[in-house]
PDB file of C-alpha atoms in Angstrom:
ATOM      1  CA  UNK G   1       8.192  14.835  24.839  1.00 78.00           C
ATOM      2  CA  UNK G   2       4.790  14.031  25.172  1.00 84.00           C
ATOM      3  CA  UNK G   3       2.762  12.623  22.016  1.00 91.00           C
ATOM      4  CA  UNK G   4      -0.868  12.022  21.570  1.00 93.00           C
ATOM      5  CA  UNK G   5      -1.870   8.341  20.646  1.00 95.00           C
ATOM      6  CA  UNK G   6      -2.202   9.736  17.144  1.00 95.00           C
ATOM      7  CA  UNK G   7       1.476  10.680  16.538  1.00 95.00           C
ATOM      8  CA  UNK G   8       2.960   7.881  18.820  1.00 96.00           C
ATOM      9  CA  UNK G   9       1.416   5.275  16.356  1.00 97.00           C
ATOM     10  CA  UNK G  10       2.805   7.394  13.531  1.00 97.00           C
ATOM     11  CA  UNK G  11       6.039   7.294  15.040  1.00 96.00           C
ATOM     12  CA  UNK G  12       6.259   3.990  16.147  1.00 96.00           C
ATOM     13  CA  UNK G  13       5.143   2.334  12.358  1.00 97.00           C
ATOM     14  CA  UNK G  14       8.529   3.988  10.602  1.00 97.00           C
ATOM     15  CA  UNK G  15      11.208   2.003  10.466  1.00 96.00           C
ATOM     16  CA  UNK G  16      15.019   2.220  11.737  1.00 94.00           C
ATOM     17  CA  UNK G  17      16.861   3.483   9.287  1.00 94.00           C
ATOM     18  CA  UNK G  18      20.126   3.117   8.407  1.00 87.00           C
ATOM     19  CA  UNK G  19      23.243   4.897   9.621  1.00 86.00           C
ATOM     20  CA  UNK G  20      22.985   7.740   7.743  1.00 91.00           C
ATOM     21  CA  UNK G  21      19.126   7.509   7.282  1.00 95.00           C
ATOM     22  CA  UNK G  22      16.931  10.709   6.688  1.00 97.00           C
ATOM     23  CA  UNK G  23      13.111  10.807   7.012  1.00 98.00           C
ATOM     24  CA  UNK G  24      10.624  13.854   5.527  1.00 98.00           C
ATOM     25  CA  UNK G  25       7.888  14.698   7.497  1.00 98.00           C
ATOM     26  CA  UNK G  26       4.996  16.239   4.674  1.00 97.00           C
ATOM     27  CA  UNK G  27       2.774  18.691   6.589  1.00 95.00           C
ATOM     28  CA  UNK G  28       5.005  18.812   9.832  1.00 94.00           C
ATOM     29  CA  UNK G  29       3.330  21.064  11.710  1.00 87.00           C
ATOM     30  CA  UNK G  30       4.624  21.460  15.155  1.00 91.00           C
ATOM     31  CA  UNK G  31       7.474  19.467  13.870  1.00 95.00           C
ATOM     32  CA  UNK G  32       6.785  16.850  16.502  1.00 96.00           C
ATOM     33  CA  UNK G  33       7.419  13.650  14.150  1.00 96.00           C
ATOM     34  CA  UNK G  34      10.778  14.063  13.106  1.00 97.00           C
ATOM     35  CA  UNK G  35      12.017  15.645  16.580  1.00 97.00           C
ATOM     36  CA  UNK G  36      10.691  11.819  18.244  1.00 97.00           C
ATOM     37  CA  UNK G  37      12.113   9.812  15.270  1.00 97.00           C
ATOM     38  CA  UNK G  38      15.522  11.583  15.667  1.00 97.00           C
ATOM     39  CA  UNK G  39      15.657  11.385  19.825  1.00 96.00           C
ATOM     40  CA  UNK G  40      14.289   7.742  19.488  1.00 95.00           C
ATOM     41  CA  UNK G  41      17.958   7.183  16.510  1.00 95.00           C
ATOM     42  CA  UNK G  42      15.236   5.683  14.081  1.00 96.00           C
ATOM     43  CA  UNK G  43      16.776   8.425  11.367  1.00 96.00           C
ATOM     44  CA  UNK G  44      19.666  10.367  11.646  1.00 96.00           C
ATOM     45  CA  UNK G  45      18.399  13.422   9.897  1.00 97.00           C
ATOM     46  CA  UNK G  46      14.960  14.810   8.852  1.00 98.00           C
ATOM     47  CA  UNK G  47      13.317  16.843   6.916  1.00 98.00           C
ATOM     48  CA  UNK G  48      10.570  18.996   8.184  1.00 97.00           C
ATOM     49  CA  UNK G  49       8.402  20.328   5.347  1.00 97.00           C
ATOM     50  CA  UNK G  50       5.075  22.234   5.063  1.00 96.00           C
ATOM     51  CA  UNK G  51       3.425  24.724   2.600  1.00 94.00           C
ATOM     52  CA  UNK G  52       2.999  27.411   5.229  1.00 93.00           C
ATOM     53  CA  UNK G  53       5.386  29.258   6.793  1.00 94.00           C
ATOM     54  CA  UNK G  54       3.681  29.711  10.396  1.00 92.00           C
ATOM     55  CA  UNK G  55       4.119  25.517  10.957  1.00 89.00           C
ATOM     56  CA  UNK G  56       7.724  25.900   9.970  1.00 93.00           C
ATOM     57  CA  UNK G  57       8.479  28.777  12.239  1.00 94.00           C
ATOM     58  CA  UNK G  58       6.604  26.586  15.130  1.00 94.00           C
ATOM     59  CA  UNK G  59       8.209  23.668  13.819  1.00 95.00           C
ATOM     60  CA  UNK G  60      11.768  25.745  14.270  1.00 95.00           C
ATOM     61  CA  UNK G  61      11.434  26.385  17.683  1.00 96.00           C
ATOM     62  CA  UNK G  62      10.745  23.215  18.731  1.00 96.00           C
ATOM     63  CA  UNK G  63      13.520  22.092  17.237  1.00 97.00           C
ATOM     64  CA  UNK G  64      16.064  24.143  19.033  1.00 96.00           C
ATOM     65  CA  UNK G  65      14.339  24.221  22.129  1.00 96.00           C
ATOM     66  CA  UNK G  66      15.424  20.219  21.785  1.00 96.00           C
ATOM     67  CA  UNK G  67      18.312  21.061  20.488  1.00 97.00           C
ATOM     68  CA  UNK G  68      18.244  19.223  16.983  1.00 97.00           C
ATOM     69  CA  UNK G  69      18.828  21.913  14.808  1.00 96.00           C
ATOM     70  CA  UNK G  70      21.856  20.538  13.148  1.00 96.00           C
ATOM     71  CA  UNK G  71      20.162  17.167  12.665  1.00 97.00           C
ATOM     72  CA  UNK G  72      16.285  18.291  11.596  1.00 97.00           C
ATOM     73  CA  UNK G  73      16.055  20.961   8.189  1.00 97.00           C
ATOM     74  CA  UNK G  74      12.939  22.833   8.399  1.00 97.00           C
ATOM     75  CA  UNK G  75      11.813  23.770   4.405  1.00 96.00           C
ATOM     76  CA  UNK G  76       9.235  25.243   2.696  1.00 96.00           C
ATOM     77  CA  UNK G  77       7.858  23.235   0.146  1.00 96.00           C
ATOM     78  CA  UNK G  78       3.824  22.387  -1.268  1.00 95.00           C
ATOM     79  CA  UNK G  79       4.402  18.135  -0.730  1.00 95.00           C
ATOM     80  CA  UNK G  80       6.617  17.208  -2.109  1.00 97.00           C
ATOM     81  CA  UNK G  81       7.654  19.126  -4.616  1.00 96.00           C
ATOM     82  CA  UNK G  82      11.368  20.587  -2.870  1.00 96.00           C
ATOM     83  CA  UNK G  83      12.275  17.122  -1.545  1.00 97.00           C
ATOM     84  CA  UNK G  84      15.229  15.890  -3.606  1.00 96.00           C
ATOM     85  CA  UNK G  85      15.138  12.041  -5.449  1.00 95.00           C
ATOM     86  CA  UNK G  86      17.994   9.911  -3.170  1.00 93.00           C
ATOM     87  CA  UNK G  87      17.454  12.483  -0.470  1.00 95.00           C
ATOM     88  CA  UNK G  88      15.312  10.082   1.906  1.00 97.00           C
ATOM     89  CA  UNK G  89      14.927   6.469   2.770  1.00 97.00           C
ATOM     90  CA  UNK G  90      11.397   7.175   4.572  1.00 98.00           C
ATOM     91  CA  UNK G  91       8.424   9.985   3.830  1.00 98.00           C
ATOM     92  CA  UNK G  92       4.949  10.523   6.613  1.00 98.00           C
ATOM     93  CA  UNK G  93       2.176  12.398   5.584  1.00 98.00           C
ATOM     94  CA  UNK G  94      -0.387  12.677   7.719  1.00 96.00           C
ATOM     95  CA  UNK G  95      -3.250  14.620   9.386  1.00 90.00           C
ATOM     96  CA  UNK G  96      -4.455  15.380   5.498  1.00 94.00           C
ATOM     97  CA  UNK G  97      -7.721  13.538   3.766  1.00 96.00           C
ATOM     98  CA  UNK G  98      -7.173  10.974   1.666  1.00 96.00           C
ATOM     99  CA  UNK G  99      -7.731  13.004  -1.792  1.00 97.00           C
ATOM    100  CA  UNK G 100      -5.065  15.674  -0.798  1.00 97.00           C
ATOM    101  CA  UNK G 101      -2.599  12.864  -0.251  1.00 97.00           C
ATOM    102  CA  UNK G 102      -2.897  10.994  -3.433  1.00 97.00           C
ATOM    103  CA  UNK G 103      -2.883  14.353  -4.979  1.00 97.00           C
ATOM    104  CA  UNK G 104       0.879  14.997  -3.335  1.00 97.00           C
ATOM    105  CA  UNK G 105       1.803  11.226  -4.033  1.00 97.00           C
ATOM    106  CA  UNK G 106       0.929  11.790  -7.392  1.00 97.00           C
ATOM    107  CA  UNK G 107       2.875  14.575  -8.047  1.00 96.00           C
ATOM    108  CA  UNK G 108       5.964  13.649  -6.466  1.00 95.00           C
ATOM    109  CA  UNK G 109       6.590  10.882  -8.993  1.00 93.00           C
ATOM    110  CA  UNK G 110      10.557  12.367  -9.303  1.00 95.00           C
ATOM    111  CA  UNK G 111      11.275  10.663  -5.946  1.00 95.00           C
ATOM    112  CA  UNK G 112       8.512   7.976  -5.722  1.00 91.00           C
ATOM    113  CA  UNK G 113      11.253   5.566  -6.624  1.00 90.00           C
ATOM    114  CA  UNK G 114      13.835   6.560  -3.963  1.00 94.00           C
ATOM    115  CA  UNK G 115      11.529   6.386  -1.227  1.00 97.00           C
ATOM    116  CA  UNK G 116      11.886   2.928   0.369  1.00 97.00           C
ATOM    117  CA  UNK G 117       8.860   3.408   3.495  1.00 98.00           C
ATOM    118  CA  UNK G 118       5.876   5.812   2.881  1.00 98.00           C
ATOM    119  CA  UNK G 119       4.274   6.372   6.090  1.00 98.00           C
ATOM    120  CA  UNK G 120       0.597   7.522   5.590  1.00 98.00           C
ATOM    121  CA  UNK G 121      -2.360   8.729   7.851  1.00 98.00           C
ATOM    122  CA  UNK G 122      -5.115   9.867   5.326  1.00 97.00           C
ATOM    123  CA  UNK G 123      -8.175  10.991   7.292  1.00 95.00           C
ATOM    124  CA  UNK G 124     -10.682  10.216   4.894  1.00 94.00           C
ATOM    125  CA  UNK G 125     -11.411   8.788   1.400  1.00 96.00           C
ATOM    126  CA  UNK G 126      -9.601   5.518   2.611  1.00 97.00           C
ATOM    127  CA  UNK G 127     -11.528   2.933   0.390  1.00 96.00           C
ATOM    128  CA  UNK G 128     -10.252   5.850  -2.803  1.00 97.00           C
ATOM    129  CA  UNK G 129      -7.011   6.218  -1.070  1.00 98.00           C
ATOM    130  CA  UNK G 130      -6.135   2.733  -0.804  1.00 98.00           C
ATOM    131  CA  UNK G 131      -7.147   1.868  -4.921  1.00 98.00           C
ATOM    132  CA  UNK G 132      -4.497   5.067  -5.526  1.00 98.00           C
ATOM    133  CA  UNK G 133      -1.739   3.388  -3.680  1.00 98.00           C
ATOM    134  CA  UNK G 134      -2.435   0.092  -5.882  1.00 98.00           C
ATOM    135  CA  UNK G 135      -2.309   2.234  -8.769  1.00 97.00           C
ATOM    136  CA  UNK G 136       0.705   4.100  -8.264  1.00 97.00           C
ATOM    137  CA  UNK G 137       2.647   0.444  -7.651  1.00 97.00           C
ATOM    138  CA  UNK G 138       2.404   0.789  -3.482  1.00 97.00           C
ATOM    139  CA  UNK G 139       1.343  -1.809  -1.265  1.00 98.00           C
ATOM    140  CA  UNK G 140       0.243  -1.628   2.672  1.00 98.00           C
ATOM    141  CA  UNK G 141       2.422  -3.829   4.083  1.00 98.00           C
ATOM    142  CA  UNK G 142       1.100  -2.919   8.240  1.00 97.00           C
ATOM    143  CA  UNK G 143      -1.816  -0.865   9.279  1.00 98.00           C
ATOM    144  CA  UNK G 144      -3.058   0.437  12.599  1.00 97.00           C
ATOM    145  CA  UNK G 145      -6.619   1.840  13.769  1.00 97.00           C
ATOM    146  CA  UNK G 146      -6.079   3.850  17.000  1.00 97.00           C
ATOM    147  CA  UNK G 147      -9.031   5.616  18.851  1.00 95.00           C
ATOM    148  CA  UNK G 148      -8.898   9.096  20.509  1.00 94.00           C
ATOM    149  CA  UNK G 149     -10.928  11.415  21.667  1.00 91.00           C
ATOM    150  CA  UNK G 150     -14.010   9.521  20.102  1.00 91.00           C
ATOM    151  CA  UNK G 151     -12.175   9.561  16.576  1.00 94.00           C
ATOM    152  CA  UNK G 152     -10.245   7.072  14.729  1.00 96.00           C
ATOM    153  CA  UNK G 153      -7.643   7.300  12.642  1.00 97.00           C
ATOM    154  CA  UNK G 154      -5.484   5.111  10.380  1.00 97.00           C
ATOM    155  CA  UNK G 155      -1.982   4.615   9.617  1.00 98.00           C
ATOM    156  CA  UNK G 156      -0.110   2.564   7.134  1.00 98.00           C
ATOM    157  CA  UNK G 157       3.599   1.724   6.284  1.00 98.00           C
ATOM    158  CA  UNK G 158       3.332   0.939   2.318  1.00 98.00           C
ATOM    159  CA  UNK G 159       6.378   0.351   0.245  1.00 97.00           C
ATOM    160  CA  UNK G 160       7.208  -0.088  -3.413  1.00 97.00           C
ATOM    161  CA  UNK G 161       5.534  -3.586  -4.267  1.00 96.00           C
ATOM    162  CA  UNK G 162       2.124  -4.996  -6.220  1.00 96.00           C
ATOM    163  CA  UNK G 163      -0.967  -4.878  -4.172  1.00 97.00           C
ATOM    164  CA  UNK G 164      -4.673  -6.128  -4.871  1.00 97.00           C
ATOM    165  CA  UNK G 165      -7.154  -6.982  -2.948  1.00 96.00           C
ATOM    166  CA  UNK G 166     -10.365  -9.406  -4.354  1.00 94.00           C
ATOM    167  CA  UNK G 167     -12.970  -7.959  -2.365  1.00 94.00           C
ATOM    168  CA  UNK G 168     -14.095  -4.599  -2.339  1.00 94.00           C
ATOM    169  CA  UNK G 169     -14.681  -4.196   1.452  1.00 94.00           C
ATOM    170  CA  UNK G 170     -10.558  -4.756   2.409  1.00 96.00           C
ATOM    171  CA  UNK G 171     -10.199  -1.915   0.282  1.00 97.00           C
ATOM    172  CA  UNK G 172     -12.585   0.635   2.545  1.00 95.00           C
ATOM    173  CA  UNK G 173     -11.863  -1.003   5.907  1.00 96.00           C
ATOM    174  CA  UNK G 174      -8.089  -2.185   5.153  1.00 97.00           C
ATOM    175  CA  UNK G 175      -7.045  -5.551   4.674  1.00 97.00           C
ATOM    176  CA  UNK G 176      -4.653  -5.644   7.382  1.00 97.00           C
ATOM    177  CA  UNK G 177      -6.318  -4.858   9.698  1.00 97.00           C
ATOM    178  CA  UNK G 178      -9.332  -6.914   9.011  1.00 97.00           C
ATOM    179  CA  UNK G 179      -6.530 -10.165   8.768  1.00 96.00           C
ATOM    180  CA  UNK G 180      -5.250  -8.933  12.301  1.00 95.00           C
ATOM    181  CA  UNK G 181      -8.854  -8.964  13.546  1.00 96.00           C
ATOM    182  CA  UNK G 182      -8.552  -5.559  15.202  1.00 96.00           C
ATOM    183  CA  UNK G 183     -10.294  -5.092  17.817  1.00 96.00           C
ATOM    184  CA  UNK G 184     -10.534  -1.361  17.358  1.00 96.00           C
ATOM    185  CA  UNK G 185     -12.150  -2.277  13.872  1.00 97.00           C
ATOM    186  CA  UNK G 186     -14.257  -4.873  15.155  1.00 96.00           C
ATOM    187  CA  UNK G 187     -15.941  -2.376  17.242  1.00 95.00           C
ATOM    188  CA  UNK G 188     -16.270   0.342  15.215  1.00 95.00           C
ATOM    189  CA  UNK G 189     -17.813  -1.706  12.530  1.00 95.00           C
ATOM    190  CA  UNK G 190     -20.311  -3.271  14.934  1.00 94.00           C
ATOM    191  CA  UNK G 191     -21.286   1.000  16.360  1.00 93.00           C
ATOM    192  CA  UNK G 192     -21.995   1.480  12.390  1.00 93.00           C
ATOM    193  CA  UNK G 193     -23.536  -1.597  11.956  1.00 93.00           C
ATOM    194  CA  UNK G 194     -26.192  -0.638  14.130  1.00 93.00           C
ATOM    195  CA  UNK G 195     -26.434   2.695  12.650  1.00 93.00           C
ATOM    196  CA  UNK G 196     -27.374   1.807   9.518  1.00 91.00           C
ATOM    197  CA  UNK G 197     -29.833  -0.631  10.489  1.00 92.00           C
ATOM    198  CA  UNK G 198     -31.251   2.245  12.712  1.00 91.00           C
ATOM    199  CA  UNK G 199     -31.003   4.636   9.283  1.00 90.00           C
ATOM    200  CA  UNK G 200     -32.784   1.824   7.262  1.00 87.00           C
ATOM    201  CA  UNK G 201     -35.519   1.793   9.545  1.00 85.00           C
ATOM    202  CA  UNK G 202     -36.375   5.084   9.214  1.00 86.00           C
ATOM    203  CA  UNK G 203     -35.998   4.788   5.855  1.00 82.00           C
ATOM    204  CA  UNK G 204     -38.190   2.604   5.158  1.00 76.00           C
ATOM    205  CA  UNK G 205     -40.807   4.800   6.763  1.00 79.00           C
ATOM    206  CA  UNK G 206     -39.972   7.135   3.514  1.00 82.00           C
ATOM    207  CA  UNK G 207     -41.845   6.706   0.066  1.00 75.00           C
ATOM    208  CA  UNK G 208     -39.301   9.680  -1.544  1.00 84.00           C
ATOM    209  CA  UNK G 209     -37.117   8.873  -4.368  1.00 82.00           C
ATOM    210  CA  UNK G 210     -34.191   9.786  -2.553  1.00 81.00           C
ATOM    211  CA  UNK G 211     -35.409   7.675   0.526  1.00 81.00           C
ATOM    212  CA  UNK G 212     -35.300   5.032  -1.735  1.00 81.00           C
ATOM    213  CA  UNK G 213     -31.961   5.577  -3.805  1.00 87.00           C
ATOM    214  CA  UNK G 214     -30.316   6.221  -0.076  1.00 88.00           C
ATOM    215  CA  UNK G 215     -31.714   3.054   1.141  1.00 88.00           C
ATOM    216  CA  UNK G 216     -30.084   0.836  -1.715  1.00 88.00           C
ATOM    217  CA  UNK G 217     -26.541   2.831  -0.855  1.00 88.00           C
ATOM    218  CA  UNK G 218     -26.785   1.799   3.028  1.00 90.00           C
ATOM    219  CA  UNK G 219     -27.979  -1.499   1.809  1.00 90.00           C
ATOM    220  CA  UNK G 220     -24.844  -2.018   0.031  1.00 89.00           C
ATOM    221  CA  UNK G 221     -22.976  -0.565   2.960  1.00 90.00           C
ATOM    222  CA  UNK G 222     -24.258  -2.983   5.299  1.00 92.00           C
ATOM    223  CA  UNK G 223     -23.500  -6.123   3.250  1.00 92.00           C
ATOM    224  CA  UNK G 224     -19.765  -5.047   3.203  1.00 91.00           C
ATOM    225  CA  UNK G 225     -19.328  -3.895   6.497  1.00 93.00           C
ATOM    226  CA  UNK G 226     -21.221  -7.639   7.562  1.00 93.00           C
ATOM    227  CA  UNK G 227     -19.017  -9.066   5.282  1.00 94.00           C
ATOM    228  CA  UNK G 228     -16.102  -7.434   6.581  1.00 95.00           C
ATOM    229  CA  UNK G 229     -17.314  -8.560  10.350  1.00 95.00           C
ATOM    230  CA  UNK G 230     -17.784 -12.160   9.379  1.00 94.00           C
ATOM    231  CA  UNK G 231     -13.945 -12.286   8.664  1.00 93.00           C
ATOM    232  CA  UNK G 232     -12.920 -11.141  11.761  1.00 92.00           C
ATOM    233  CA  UNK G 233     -15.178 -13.004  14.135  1.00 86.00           C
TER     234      UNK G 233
END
């Protein structure tokens, strides 16, 4: 089975489980996560959950069709909410933005405990979505920025542990990756880099009160995002 670059990296960052290891996928969709984390013996069961029924009916049939039905559950259920505390060593949840995802974090505090590897691809809010991880006593312990298709999208294996960064900036960009010195990063920060300086400009050509209140915000952008550069160069 065929993945985009998106779902490979998901796949790849879990971890091998145990023997007897299970794995939820939140938000399965096509049910393509657990069917490559099952054929590749990272888990031997999973859990394939979403809040519609149309994904899980998808999901189903591409289960059987490679023949996992005995080893992947398909079950309705809004996050986490029907996933059972001791039920799995690992959890992914992505494709969502980041305020939906601390929103189902949040609310599964019965098995927050339980879960040893959280496996997370928030699409937005990451700066927000990385303080509610701290918060809720998870830390990033590996991150990846992949490109495709002209987007970019993160993913992060976080576990039970303290976490805290000093400076502002690791929080939006992500402080493992900025210690790796991604290159993905690195170039995506220099693109926006020269967009804001390009949004100043014409900014500056502005005498409005919002002009002005926008230009102190991109300001402030551009010092971090420098900031951020400086550290990886």
């Amino acid at each position: 089975m065929k993945l985009s670059k998106r779902l490979e990296t998901i796949a790849a960052m879990v971890p091998e489980l145990s023997e007897d290891g299970c794995v939820a996928d939140i938000g399965t969709d096509h049910g393509f996560i657990p069917i490559r984390l099952i054929q590749e013996r990272k888990a031997a069961r999973a859990l394939a959950m979403d809040v519609r029924k149309g994904p899980l009916m998808r999901a189903e049939e591409h289960i059987r069709q490679y023949g996992l039905a005995d080893r992947i559950e398909v079950r309705l259920s809004d996050g986490l909410e029907q996933l059972r505390a001791g039920e799995a060593q690992a959890v992914v949840i992505a494709g969502m933005g980041g305020e939906l995802m601390l929103r189902i974090l949040r609310n599964g505090g019965h098995v927050r405990e339980s879960i040893r590897y959280w496996i997370l691809s928030p699409q937005s809010e990451l700066s927000a979505f990385r303080h509610g991880l701290e918060e809720m006593g998870l830390a990033i312990r590996r991150e990846e920025l992949v490109e495709e298709d002209g987007k970019y999208y993160t993913v992060m294996l976080a576990e039970p542990g303290e976490m805290h960064y000093e400076q502002e900036y690791r929080y939006r960009y992500g402080d493992c990756l900025i210690r790796q010195k991604s290159q993905v990063l690195q170039a995506l920060l220099e693109r926006e880099q020269c967009q804001y300086r390009e949004i100043l400009e014409q900014l500056g050509r502005q005498e409005s009160e919002g002009a002005v209140k926008r230009s102190r915000e991109i300001r402030q952008e551009l010092l971090d995002l420098t900031e951020a550069l400086d550290v990886m160069r």
